[in-house]
Each structure stands twice: as structure tokens, then as C-alpha cells.
mmCIF file of C-alpha atoms in Angstrom:
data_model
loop_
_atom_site.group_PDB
_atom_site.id
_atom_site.type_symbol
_atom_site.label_atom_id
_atom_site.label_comp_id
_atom_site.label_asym_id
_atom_site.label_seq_id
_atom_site.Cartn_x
_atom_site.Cartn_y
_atom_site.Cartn_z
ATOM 1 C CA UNK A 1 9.992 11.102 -2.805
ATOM 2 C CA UNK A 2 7.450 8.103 -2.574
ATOM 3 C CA UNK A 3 8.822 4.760 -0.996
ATOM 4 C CA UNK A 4 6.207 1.937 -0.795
ATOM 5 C CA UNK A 5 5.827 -0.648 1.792
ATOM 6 C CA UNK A 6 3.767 -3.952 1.648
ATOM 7 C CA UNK A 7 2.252 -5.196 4.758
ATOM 8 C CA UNK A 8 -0.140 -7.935 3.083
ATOM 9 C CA UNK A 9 1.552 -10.934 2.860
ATOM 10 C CA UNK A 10 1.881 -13.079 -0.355
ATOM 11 C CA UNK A 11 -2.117 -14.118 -1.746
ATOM 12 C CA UNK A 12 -3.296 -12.076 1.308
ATOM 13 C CA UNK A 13 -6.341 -10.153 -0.858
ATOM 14 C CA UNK A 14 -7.134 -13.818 -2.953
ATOM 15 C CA UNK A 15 -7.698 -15.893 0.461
ATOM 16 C CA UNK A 16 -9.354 -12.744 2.248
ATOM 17 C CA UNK A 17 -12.100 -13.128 -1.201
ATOM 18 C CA UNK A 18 -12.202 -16.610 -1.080
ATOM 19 C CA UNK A 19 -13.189 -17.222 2.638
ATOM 20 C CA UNK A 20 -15.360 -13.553 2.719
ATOM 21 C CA UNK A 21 -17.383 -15.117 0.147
ATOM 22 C CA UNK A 22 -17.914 -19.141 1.625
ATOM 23 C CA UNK A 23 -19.114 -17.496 4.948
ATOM 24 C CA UNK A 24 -21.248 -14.306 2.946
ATOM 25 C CA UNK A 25 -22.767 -17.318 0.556
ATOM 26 C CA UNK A 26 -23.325 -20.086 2.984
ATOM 27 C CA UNK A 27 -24.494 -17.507 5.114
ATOM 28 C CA UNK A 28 -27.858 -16.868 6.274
ATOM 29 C CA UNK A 29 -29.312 -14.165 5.025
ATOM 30 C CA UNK A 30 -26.183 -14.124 2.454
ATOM 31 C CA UNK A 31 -23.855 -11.066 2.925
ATOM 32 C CA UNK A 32 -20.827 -10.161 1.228
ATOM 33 C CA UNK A 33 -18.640 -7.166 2.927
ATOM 34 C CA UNK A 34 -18.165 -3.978 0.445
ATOM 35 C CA UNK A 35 -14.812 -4.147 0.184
ATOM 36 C CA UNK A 36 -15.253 -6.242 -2.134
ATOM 37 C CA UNK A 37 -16.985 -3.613 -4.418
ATOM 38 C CA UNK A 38 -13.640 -1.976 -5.383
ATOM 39 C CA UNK A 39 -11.427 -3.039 -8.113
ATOM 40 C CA UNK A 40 -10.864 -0.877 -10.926
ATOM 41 C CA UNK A 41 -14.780 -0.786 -12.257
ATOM 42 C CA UNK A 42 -16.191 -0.684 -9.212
ATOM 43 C CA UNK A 43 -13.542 2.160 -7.898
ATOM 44 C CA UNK A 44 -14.762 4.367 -10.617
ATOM 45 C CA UNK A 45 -18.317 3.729 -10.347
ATOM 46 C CA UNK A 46 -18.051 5.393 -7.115
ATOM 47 C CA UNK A 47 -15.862 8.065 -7.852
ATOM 48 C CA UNK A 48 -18.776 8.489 -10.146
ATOM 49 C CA UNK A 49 -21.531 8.415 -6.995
ATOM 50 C CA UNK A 50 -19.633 11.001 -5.198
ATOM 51 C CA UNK A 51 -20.493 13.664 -8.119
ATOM 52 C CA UNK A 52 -24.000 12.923 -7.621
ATOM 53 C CA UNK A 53 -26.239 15.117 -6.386
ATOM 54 C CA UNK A 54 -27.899 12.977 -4.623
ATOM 55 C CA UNK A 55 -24.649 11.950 -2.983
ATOM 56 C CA UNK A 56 -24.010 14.283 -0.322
ATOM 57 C CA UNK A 57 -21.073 12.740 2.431
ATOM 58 C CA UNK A 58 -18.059 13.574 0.215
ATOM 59 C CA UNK A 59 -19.159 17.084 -0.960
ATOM 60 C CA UNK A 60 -20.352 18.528 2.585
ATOM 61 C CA UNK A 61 -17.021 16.425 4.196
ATOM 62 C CA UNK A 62 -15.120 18.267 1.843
ATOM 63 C CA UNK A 63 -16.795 21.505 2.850
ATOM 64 C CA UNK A 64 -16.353 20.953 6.205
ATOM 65 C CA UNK A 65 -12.727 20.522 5.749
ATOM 66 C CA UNK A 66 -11.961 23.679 3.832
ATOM 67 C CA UNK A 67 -13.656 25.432 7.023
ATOM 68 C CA UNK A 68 -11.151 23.177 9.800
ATOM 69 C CA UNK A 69 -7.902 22.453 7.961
ATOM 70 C CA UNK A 70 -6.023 25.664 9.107
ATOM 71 C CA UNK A 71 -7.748 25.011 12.664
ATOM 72 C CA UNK A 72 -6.874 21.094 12.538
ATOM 73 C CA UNK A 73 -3.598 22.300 11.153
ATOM 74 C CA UNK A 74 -3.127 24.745 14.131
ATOM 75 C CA UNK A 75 -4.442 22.502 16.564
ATOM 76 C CA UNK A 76 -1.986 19.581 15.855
ATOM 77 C CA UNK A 77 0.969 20.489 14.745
ATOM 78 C CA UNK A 78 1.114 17.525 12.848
ATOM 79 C CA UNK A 79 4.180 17.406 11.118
ATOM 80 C CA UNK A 80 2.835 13.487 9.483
ATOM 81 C CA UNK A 81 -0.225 12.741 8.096
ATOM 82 C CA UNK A 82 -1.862 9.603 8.043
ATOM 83 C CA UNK A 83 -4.919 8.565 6.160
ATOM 84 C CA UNK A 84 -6.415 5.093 6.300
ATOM 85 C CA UNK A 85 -8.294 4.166 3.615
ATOM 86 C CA UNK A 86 -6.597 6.948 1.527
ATOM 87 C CA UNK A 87 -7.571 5.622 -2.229
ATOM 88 C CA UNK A 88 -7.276 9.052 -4.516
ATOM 89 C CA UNK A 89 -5.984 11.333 -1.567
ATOM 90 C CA UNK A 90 -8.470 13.743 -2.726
ATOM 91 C CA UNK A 91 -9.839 15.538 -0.096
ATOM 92 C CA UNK A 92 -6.239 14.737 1.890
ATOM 93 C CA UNK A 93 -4.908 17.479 -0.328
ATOM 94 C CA UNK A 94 -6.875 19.940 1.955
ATOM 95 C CA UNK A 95 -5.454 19.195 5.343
ATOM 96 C CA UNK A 96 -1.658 18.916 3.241
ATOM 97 C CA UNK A 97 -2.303 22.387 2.320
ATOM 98 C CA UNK A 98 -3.163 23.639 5.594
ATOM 99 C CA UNK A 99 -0.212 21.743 7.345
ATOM 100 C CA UNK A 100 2.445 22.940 4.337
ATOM 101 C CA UNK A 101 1.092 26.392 5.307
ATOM 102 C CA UNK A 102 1.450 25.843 9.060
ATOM 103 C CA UNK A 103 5.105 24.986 8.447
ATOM 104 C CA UNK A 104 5.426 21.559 10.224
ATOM 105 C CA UNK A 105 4.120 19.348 7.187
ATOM 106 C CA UNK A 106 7.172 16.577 6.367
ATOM 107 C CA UNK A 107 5.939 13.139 6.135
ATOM 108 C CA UNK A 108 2.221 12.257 4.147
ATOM 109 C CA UNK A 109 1.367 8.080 4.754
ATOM 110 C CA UNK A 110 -1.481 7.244 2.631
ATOM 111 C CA UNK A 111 -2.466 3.498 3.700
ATOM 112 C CA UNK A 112 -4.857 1.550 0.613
ATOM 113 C CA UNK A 113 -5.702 -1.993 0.054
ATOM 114 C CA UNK A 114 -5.112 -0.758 -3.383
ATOM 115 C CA UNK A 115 -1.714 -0.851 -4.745
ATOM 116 C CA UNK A 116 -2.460 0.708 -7.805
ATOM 117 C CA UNK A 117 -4.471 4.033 -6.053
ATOM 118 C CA UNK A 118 -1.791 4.207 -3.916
ATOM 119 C CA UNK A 119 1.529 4.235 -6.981
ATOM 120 C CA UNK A 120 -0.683 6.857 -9.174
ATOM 121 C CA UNK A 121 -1.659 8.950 -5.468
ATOM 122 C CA UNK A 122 2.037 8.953 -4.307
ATOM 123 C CA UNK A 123 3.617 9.604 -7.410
ATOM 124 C CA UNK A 124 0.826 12.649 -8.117
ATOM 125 C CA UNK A 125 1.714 13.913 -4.198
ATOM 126 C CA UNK A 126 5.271 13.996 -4.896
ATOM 127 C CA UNK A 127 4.759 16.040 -7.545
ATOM 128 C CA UNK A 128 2.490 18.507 -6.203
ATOM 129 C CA UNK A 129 4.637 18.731 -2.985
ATOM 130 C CA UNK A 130 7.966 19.161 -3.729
ATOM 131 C CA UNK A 131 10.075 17.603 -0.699
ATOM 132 C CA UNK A 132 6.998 15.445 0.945
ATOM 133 C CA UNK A 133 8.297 12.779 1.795
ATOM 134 C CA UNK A 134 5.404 9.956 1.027
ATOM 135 C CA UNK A 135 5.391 6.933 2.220
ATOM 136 C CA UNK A 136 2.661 4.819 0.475
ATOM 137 C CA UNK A 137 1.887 1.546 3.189
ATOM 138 C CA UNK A 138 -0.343 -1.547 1.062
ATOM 139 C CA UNK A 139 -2.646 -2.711 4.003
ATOM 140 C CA UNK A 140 -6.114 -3.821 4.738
ATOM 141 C CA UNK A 141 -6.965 -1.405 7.907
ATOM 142 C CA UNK A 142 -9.879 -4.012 9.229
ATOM 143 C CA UNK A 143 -7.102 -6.636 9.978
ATOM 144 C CA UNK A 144 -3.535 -5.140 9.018
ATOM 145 C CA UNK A 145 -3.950 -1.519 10.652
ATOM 146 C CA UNK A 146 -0.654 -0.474 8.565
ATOM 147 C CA UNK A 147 0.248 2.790 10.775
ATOM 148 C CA UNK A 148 4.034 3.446 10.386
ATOM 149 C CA UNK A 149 6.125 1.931 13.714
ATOM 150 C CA UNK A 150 7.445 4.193 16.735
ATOM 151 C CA UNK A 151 10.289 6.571 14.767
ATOM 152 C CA UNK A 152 9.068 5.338 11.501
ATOM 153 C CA UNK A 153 7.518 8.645 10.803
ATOM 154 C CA UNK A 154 7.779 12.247 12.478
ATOM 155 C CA UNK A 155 6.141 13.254 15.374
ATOM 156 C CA UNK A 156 3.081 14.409 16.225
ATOM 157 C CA UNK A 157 0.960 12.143 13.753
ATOM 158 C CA UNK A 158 -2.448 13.234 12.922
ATOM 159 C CA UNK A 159 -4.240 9.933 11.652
ATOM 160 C CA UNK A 160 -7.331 10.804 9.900
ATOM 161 C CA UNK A 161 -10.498 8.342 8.368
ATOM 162 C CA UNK A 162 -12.637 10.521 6.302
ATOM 163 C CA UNK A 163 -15.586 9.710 4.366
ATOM 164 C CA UNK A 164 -17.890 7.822 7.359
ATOM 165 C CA UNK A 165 -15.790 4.537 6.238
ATOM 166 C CA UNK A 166 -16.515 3.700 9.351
ATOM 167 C CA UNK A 167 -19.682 3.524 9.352
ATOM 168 C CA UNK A 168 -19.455 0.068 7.073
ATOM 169 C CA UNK A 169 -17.904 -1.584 9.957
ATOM 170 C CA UNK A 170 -20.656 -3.106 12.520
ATOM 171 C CA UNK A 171 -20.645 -1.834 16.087
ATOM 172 C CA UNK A 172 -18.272 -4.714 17.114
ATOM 173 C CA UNK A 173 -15.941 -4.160 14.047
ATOM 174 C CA UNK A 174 -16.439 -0.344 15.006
ATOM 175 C CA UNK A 175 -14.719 -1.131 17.974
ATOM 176 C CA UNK A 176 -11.682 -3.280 17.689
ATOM 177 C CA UNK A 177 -10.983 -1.286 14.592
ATOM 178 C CA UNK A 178 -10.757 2.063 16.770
ATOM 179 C CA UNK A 179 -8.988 -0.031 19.883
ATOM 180 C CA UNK A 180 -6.456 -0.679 17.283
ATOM 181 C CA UNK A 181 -5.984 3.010 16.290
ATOM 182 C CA UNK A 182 -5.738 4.451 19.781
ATOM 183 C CA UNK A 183 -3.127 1.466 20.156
ATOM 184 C CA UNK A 184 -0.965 2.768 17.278
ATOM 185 C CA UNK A 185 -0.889 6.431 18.767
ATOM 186 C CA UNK A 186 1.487 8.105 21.108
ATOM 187 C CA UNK A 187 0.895 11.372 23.483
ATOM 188 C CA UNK A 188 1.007 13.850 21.106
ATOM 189 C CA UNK A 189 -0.827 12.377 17.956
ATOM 190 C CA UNK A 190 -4.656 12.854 17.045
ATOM 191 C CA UNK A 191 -6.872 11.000 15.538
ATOM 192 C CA UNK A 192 -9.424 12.847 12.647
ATOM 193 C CA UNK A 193 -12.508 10.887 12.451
ATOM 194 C CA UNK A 194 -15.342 11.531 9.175
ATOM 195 C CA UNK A 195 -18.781 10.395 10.762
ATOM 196 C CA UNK A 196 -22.330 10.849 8.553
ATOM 197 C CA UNK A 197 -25.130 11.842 10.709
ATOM 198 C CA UNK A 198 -28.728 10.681 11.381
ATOM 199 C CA UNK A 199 -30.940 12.600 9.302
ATOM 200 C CA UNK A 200 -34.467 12.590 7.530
ATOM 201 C CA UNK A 201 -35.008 9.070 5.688
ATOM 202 C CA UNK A 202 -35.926 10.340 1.787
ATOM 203 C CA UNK A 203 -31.939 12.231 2.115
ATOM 204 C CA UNK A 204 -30.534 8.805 3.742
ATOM 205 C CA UNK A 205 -31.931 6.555 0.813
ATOM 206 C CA UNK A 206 -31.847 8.853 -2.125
ATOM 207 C CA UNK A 207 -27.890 8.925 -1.050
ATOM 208 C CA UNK A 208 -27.602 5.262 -1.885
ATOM 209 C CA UNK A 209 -30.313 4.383 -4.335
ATOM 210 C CA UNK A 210 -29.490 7.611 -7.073
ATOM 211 C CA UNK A 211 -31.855 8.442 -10.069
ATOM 212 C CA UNK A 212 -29.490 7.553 -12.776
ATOM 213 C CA UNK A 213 -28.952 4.154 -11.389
ATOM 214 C CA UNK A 214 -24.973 4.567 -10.764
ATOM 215 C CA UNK A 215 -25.477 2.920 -6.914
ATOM 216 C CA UNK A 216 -27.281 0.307 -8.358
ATOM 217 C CA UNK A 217 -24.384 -0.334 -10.742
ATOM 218 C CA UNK A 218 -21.929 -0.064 -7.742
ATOM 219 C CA UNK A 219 -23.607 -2.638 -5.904
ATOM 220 C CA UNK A 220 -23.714 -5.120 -9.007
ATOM 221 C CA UNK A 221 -20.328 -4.588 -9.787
ATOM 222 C CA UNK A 222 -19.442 -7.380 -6.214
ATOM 223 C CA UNK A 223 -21.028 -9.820 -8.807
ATOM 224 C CA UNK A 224 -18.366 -9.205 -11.099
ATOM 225 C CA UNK A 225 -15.666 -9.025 -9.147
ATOM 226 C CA UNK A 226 -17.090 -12.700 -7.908
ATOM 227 C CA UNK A 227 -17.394 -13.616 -11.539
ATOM 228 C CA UNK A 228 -13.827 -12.256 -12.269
ATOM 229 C CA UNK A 229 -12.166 -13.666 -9.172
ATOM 230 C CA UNK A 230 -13.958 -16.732 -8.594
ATOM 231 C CA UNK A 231 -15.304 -17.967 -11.861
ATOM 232 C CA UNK A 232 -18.660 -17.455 -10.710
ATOM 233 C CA UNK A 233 -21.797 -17.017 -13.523
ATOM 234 C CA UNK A 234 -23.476 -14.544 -11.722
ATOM 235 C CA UNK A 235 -26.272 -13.246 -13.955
ATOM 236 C CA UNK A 236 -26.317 -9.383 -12.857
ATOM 237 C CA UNK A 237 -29.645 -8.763 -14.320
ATOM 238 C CA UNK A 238 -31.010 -11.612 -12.397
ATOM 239 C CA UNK A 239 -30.661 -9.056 -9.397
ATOM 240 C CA UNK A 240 -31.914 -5.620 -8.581
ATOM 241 C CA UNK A 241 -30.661 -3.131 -6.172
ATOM 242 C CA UNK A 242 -32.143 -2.311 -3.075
ATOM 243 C CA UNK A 243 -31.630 0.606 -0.003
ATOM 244 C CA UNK A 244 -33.516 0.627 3.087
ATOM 245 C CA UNK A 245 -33.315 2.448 6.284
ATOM 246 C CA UNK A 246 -32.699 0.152 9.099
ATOM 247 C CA UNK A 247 -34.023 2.846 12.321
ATOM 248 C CA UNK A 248 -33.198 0.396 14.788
ATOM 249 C CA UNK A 249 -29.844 0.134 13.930
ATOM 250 C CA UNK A 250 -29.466 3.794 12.353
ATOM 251 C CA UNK A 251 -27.856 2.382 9.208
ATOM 252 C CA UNK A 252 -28.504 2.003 5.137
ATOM 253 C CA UNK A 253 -28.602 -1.445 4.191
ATOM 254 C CA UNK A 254 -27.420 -1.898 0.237
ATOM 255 C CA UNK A 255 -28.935 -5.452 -0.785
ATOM 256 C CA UNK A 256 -28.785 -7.376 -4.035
ATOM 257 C CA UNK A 257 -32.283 -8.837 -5.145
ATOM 258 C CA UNK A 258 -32.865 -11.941 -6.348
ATOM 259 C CA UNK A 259 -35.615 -11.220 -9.477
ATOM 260 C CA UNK A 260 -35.906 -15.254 -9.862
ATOM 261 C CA UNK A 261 -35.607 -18.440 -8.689
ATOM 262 C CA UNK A 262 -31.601 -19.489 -9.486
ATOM 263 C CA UNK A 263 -28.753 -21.523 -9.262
ATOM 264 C CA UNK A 264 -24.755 -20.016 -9.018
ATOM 265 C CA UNK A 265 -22.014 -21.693 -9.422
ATOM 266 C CA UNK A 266 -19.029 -20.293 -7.637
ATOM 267 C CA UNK A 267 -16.072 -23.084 -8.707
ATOM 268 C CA UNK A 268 -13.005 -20.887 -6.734
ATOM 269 C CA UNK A 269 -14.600 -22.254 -3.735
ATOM 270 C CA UNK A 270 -16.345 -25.070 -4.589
ATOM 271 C CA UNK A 271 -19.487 -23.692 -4.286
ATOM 272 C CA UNK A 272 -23.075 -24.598 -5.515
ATOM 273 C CA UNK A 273 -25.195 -21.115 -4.630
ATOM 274 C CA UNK A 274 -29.004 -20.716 -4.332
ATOM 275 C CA UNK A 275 -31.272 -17.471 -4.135
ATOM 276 C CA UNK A 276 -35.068 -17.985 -4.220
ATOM 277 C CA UNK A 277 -37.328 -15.842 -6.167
ATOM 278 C CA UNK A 278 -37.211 -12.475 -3.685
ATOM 279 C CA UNK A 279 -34.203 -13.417 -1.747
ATOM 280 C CA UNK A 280 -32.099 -10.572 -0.566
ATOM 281 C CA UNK A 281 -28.203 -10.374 0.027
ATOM 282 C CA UNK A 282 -26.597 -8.238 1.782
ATOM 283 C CA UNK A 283 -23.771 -5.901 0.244
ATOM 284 C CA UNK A 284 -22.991 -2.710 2.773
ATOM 285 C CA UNK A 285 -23.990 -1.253 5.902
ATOM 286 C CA UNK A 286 -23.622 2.589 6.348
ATOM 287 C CA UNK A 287 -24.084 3.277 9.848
ATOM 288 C CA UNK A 288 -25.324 6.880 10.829
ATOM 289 C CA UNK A 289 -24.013 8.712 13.618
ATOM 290 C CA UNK A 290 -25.165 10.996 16.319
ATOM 291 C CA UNK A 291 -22.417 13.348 18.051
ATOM 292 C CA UNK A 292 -23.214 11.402 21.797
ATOM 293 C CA UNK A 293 -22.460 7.803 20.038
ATOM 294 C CA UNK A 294 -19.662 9.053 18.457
ATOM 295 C CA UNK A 295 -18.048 10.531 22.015
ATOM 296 C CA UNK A 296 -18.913 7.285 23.366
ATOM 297 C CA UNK A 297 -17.263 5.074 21.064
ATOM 298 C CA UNK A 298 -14.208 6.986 21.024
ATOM 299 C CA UNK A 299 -14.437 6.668 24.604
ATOM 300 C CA UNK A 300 -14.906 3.297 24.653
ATOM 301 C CA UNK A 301 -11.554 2.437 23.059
ATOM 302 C CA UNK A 302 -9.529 5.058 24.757
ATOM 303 C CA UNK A 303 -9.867 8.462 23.012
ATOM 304 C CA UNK A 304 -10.531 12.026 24.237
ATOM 305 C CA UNK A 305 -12.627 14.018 22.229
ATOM 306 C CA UNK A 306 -11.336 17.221 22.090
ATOM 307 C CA UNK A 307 -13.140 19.194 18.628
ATOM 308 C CA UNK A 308 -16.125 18.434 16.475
ATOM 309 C CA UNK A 309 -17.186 20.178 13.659
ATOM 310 C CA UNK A 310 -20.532 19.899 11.213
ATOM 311 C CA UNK A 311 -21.505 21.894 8.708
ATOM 312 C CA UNK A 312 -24.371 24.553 9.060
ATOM 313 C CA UNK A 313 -27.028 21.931 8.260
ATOM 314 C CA UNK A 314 -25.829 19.166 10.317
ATOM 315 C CA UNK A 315 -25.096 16.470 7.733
ATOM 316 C CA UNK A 316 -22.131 15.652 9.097
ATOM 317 C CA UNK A 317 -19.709 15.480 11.601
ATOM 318 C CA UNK A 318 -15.664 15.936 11.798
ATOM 319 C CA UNK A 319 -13.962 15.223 14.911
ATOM 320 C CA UNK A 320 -10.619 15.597 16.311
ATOM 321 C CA UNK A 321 -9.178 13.313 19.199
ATOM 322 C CA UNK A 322 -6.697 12.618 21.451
ATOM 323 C CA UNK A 323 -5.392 9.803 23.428
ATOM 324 C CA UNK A 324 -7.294 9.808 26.644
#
């Protein structure tokens, strides 16, 4: 059974565009947040990145999950899962499995900005688990958290955020986003966070600048949701892609390259836009993590904690929390 609940109110996604892209634009340096990366193109160009080899969060994640789930499983007693940010449910189907075998698995909540992921996810869940009840929640988890209300959903809740989303979010957006987590849990519920770790630049920046040029796609593909959205006439081979390692900040920086001197006309919002031979936008942070930082944080906005897991090279990190 798959219900779905919309928590976005009417023209929510069209403003959030619209004003993300005045203040990127008008903006100096430019930025645009990467949310904005992901409509249907730009979802499948990164399904595409994940295969890379280059590529290597979602593959030694994934590993690292197929080592926990029966301990997470065992550990929680989670009888609903939630996962923020859920968009295929791939990897979810790991920690389902290990819950369903555990015995206590009832309730799945996927939460997506994506309506559409979230329809052909639920409806592929219900099939594979016969008797899950999903409960598919339309929500942007930077402003509209979307976690189901007190009763809403069996008890204990294991919320999980896989794939170092997190580290996209700035250390201020880091933590209101997890102060608003550890406000949606209860005694009893846990909170399964994916971080990336710091590691040796040439892995870092091969991650996010690929051989085959899919990343650099990826990034482009903002301009056409712009173009798409906003009648802008972004040129896309005007710009080039570019990854750097930021070691003062410990994060990637994705940037869109100006190759010449040009005008862009962005009529949704009124907008007259100017990039100077050189000139570099903004597109994505990817913050790297450390195991301290991430105890800290979690600290910070109220959590305990209480496992964390890597795989044998240290790539990675999985941890499991409590509210402290």
C-alpha cells in the first residue's frame, strides 16, 4: 500500500527557483544551490556518475551498508524507516531487508522533492514488500523537514540521510538542518547519518571531475533547467566545468566557467546576467568529513553518537545516533 502526502504548498518548487536564482545571479561570486541540478535529465546524469569508477561515495556507502544493516537492524528495532532525500530508494532496499528479517519492519517513509521518484519508488516498494505500508511524503528537507507527526508512523523510527547529502549544505545550513531532525525525533528513534571523509586530493577531484565528462554534463545540466524554467539563453558551451579542493574548508567546489565575455538573459525574473571572460559560478559544495566533526555536529544540535562504521579503507563513514 503506498499513500502520498504533499507538504509543498501550491508553486512552492517555481518560487523556491525563481528567488534561488535572483540571489545566486545577482550574487557575488554567482552561486546557484544543486538542487537545482535534478529534474529528469539531470536525475539521470547522476544516476549515471554513481556507476563511475571514478565515483566512489555510493558504491563504498553501499558496501558499508551490506556490512551494518542486520547490526543497524538489531540495534534499532526500527519498526519505520525514514529516508530524507530518498529519490530511487536504492540502497534503502538494504536496511528494508535487514529490518523485514529482524521482524519489526511495518511502515517505509521515503521523503523527495521529487514527486515523480517518489510514485515510481513507492509503487516499486509495494511490490517488492508485500504488506509495507509506504507512505511517500513530497517535501523539500532544507525548509519543509517532512518527517511523519507524533502517531503518524510506528514507533521506534530510524531516520536515515545517506549519500553525504549533507555535505552540500554549508556549516550553518549543516546545522539548522540537523536541529530540525533531532526536533522531529522521540526517545526511542535514531538517526542514520552517510558522511564522505577527508581523503587524498587526486581521489576527491577525480570523484567530481570524471574522464568521460558525465560530471561536467551534470553540472551544465542547472543551465538547462534555468533555460527550461526561466526562459533563460544560457549558451552551455559558453561554460566549462570546473572541481577544486577547497582545504580550508575541506570541501569540493563544482563551478561553471565562463569561456567568454557574455550577456544572459533570464526573463522569469527579469533579469539581465553578466559573466566576464574567466568568471566562475558556483554550482555545489561537497563538504568532507572527519569522524571528530561529525561527533561534534551531532552534538551540537542534540544527538548522541552511539555507532560509526567505515569501510576498511576509510572512505567513508556511517553513523548511528540517538537523541542525547
Amino acid at each position: 500500500m503506498t499513500s502520498l502526502d504533499r507538504r509543498l504548498p501550491a508553486g512552492f518548487l517555481a518560487e523556491a527557483l525563481r528567488a534561488d536564482a535572483r540571489a545566486g545571479l545577482t550574487a557575488s561570486p554567482k552561486s546557484l544551490p544543486p538542487k537545482w541540478f535534478y529534474d529528469a535529465q539531470g536525475s539521470a546524469l547522476f544516476d549515471k556518475i554513481t556507476e563511475l569508477p571514478e565515483y566512489y561515495p555510493t558504491r563504498v556507502e553501499r558496501e558499508i551498508l551490506h556490512a551494518t544493516a542486520a547490526q543497524i537492524a538489531g540495534q534499532t528495532g526500527a519498526r519505520t524507516l525514514i529516508e530524507l532525500g530518498s529519490g530511487s530508494s536504492d540502497k534503502t532496499r538494504v536496511l528494508l531487508d535487514a529490518l523485514r528479517a529482524a521482524g519489526t519492519l511495518r511502515c517505509y517513509v521515503p521523503v523527495d522533492v521529487s514527486e515523480p521518484a517518489l510514485v515510481a519508488a513507492g509503487d516499486a516498494l509495494s511490490a517488492e514488500y508485500p504488506g509495507l505500508d509506504v507512505r511517500a511524503v513530497v517535501s523539500d528537507f532544507e525548509e519543509h523537514l517532512g518527517l511523519p507527526a507524533d502517531g503518524d508512523a510506528p514507533a521506534p523510527r530510524l531516520v536515515a540521510f545517506l549519500g553525504s547529502t549533507i555535505g552540500n549544505l554549508v556549516p550553518e545550513q549543516r546545522a539548522a538542518f540537523l536541529a530540525r531532525v533531532r526536533s522531529g525525533l522521540r526517545p526511542g528513534d535514531f538517526f542514520l547519518l552517510g558522511t564522505d571523509l577527508v581523503k587524498d586530493t587526486t581521489t576527491l577531484v577525480a570523484a567530481y571531475d570524471d574522464a568521460s565528462g558525465i560530471t561536467a554534463e551534470f553540472n551544465k545540466n542547472v543551465l538547462a533547467v534555468l533555460n527550461a524554467e526561466l526562459g533563460a539563453d544560457f549558451d552551455r558551451d559558453a561554460f566549462e566545468h570546473v572541481a577544486v579542493w577547497d582545504a580550508g574548508a575541506e570541501w569540493i567546489e563544482m563551478r561553471l566557467r565562463s569561456l567568454t565575455a557574455q550577456t544572459v538573459q533570464v526573463p522569469g525574473i527579469g533579469l539581465t546576467v553578466s559573466f566576464a571572460a574567466g568568471e566562475e559560478m558556483r554550482t555545489e559544495v561537497s563538504a568532507k568529513f572527519r569522524r571528530d566533526g561529525v561527533t561534534a555536529e551531532l552534538a551540537a544540535a542534540g544527538f548522541a553518537m552511539q555507532s560509526w562504521w567505515t569501510d576498511a579503507a576509510g572512505q567513508f563513514g556511517l553513523s548511528l545516533s540517538v537523541p542525547a
